[in-house]
Structures are given as structure tokens and as C-alpha cells.
mmCIF file of C-alpha atoms in Angstrom:
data_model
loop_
_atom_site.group_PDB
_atom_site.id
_atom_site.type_symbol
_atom_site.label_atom_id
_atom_site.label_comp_id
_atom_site.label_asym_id
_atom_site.label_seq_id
_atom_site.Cartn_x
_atom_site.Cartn_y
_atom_site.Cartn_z
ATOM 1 C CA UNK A 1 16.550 31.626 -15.553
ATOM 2 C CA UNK A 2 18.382 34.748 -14.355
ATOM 3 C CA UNK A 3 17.955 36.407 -17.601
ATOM 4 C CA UNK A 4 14.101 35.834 -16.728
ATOM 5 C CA UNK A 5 14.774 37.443 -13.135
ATOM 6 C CA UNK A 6 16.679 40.348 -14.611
ATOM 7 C CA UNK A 7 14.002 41.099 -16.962
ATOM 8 C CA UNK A 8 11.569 41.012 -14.478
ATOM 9 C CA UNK A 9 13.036 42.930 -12.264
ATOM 10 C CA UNK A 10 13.802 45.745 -14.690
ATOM 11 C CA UNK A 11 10.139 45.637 -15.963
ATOM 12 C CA UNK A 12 8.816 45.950 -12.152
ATOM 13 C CA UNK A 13 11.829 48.628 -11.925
ATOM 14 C CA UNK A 14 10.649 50.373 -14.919
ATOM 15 C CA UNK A 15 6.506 50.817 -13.946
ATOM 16 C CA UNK A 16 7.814 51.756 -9.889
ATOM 17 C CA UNK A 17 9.459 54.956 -12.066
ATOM 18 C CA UNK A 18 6.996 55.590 -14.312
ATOM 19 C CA UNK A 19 4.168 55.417 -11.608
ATOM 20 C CA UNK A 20 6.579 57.299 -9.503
ATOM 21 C CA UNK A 21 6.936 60.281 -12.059
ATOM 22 C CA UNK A 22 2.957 60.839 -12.042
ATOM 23 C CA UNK A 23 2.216 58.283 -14.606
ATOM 24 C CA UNK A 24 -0.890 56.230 -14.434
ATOM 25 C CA UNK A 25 -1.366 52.439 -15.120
ATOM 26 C CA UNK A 26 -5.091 50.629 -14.753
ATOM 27 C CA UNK A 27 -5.141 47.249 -14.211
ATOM 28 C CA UNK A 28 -8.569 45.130 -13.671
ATOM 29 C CA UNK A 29 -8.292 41.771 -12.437
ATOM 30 C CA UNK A 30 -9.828 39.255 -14.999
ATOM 31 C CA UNK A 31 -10.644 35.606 -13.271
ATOM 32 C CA UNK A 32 -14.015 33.741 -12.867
ATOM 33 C CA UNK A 33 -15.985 36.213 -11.033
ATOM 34 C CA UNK A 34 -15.817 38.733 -14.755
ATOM 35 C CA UNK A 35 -16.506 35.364 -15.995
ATOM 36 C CA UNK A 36 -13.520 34.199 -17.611
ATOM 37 C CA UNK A 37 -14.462 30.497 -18.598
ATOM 38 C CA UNK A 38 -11.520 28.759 -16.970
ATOM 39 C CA UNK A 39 -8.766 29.899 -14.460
ATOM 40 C CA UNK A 40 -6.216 27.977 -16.790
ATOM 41 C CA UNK A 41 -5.450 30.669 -19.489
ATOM 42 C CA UNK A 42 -3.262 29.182 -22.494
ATOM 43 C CA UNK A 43 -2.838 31.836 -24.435
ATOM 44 C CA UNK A 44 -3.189 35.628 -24.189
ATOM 45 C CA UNK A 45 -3.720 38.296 -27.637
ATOM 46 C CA UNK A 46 -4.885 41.700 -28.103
ATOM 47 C CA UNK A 47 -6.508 42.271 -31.239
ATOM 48 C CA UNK A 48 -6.465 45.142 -33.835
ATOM 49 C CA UNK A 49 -9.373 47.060 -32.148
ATOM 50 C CA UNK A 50 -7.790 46.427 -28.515
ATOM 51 C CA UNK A 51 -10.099 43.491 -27.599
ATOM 52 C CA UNK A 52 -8.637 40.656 -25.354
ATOM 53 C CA UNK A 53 -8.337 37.239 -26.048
ATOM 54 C CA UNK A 54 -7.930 34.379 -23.723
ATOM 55 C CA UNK A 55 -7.874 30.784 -24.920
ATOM 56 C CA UNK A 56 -8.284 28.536 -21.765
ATOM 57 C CA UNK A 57 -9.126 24.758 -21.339
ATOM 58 C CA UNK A 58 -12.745 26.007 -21.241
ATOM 59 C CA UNK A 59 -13.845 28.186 -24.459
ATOM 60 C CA UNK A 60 -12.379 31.162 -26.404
ATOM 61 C CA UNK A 61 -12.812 34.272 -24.097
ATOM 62 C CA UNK A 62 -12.973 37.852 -25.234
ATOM 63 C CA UNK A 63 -13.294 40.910 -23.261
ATOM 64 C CA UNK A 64 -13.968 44.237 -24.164
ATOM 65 C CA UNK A 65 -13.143 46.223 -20.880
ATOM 66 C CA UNK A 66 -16.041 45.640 -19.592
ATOM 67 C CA UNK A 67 -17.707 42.653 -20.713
ATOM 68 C CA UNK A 68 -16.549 38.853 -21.139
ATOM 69 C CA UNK A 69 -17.598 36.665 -24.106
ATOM 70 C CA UNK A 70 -17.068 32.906 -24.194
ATOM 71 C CA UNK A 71 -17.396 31.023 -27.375
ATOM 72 C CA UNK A 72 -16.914 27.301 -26.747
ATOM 73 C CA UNK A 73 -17.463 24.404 -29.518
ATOM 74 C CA UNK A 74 -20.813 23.164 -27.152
ATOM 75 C CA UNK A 75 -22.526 25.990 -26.720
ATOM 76 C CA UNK A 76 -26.358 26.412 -28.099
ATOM 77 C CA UNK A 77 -25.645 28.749 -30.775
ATOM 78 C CA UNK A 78 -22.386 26.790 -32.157
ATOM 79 C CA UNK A 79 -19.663 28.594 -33.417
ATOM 80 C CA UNK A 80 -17.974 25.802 -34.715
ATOM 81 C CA UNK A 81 -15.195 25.453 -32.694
ATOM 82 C CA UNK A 82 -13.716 22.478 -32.606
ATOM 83 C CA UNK A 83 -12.325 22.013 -29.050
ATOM 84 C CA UNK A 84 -12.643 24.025 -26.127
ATOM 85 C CA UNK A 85 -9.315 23.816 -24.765
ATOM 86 C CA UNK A 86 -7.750 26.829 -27.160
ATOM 87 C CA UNK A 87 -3.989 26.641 -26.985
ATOM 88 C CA UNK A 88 -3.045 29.509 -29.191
ATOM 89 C CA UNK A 89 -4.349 32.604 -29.814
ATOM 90 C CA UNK A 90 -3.675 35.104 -32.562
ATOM 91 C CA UNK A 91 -5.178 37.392 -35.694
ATOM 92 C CA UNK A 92 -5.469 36.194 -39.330
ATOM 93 C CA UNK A 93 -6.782 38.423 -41.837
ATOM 94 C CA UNK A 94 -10.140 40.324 -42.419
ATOM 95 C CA UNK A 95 -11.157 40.429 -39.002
ATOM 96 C CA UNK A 96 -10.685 36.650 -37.796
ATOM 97 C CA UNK A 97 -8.613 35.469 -35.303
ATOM 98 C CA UNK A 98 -6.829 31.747 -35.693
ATOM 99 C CA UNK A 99 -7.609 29.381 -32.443
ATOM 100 C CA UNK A 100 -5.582 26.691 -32.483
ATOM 101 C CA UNK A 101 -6.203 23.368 -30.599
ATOM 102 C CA UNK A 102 -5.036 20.066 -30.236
ATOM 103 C CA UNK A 103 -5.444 19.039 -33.731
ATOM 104 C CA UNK A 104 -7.412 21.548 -35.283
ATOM 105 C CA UNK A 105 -6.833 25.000 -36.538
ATOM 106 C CA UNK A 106 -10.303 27.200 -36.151
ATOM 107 C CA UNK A 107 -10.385 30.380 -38.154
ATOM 108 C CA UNK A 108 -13.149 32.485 -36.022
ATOM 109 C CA UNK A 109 -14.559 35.851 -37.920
ATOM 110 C CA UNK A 110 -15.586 38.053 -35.325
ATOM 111 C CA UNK A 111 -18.523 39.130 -37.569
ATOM 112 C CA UNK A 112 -20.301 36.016 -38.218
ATOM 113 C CA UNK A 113 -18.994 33.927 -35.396
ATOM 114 C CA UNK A 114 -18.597 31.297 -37.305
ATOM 115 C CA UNK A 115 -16.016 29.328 -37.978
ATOM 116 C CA UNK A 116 -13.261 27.508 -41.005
ATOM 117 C CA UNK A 117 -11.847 24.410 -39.752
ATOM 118 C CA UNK A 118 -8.141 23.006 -40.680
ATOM 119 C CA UNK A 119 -7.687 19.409 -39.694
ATOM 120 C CA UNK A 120 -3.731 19.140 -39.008
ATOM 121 C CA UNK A 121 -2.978 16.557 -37.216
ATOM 122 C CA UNK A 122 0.126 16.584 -35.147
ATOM 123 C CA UNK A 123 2.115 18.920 -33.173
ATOM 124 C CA UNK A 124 2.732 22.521 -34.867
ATOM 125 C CA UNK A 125 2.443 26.391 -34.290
ATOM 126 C CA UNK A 126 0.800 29.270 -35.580
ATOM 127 C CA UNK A 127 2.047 32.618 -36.462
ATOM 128 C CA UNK A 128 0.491 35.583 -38.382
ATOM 129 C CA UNK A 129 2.731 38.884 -39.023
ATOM 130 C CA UNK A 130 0.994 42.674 -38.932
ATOM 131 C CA UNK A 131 -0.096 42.190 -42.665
ATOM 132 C CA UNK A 132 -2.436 38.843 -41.890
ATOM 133 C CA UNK A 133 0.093 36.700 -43.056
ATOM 134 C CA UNK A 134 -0.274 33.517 -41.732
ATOM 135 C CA UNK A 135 2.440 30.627 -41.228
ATOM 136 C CA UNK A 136 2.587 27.149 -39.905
ATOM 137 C CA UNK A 137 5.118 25.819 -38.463
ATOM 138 C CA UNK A 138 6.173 21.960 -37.542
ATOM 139 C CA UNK A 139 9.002 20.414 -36.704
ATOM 140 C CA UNK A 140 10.534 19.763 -40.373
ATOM 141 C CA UNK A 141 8.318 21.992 -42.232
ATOM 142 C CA UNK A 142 7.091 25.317 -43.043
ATOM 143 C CA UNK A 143 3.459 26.390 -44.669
ATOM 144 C CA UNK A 144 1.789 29.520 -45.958
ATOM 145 C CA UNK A 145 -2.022 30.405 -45.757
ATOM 146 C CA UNK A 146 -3.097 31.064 -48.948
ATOM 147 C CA UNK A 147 -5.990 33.100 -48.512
ATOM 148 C CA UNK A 148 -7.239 32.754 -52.122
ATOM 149 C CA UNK A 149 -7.555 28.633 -52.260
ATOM 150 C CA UNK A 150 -8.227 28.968 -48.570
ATOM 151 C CA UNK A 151 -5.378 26.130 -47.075
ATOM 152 C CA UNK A 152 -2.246 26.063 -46.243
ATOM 153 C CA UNK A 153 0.625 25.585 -48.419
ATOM 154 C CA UNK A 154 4.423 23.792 -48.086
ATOM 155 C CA UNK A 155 6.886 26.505 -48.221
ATOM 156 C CA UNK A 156 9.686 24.835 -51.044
ATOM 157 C CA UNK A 157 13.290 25.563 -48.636
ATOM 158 C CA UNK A 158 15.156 25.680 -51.582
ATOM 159 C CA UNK A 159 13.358 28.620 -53.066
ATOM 160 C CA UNK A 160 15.853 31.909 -52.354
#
């Protein structure tokens, strides 16, 4: 907890000098009036091309700067989402970002809107590095996304 405090403080520290020195920072408040789809955000990611996205307990949000869209598994035009309470938030490859939910992974392309469903079961997280590699990771176990067969994979541990 006071590691938390000390970082916070030096972060608040570090934008009072930088603002102080002439430096600019823009901030626009994002909530239900810009029509965020739930006050309860779960997860928070910037994307490739700067977009924001906000996985609440209400849809898949993402906003532009200027404009909010929601994308929520009941909506007319179905996007196949299967949940709207989005607890994770982060990119996979090719232009799709992986929305993860209770029990479901979602891989959303933000061309087609449309999206691949991965039925896991149980508790896990997911984790993609800068190259679109994407891991899953439970409590015993490790998996890789193999983008060719399209599923994820058990990492062997006693591979070196």
C-alpha cells in the first residue's frame, strides 16, 4: 500500500512539473453523458491506431476522441459477443482486439465487427505481446494462440 502512495504521489509530482515547465496535458472526461455504456469500467486499452477501449459490465466501448461506440452481444446488428460484461481488454493480431468474459474469449476484428468465439471455461487471463502474440494463462497452465489452426495450444513446461 505505501508503495501505491509513493507512486502516486511521484506521478501527481511528476505532471505538477511538467505542467509547471509550460507543458500541456488534455484530459476529457469520459462517463455516461459521452455515452460510455456503463459507469463500471473493467478494463482499460489503447489500441495500435490510439483508439480507446473500455470493457464495462454493459458492452465493449470504443472511443475515438470524439465519438463513443458500444458493441454489446444484444444489440440489433450482433457482433457476436458473447457477454456484455467485458473483463479484459487487449489487441490480438491483424487488427482484432481479444474481449474476454466470464467464460468466453471473443476475438472482435475491428473491420468486420464480427466476432471468433473460444469457449474456456474457468478462471484464466489473457495476454498478447507487441508482435500479436497471444497467451493464456490459468492457474496450472500455460497456452499459445496459434493463429494458423485458429485455438489455443498447451505450452509443454518441459520444453527449454
Amino acid at each position: 500500500m505505501k508503495r501505491l502512495l509513493s507512486l502516486l504521489f511521484l506521478s501527481v509530482y511528476a505532471l505538477a512539473a511538467y505542467a509547471a515547465a509550460g507543458g500541456e496535458y488534455v484530459f476529457n472526461r469520459i462517463d455516461a453523458q459521452t455515452n460510455l455504456s456503463h459507469s463500471a469500467v473493467l478494463s482499460i486499452y489503447q489500441d495500435r491506431q490510439g483508439l480507446m477501449w473500455f470493457g464495462t459490465y454493459d458492452g465493449l466501448n470504443c472511443y475515438d476522441g470524439k465519438n463513443m461506440s458500444v458493441f454489446r452481444s444484444d444489440s440489433p446488428a450482433s457482433t457476436g459477443l458473447t457477454n456484455n460484461v467485458i473483463m479484459t481488454v487487449c489487441q490480438a493480431d491483424d487488427n482484432c482486439i481479444w474481449c474476454a468474459t466470464d467464460y468466453t474469449l471473443n476475438k472482435f476484428s475491428q473491420e468486420t465487427f464480427t466476432t471468433e468465439t473460444y469457449d474456456l471455461g474457468g478462471e484464466y487471463t489473457v495476454h498478447s505481446n507487441s508482435n500479436g502474440d497471444t497467451f493464456l494463462i490459468r492457474r496450472d497452465s500455460l497456452y499459445y494462440y496459434n493463429k494458423a489452426s485458429k485455438e489455443f495450444l498447451p505450452v509443454d513446461p518441459d520444453l527449454s
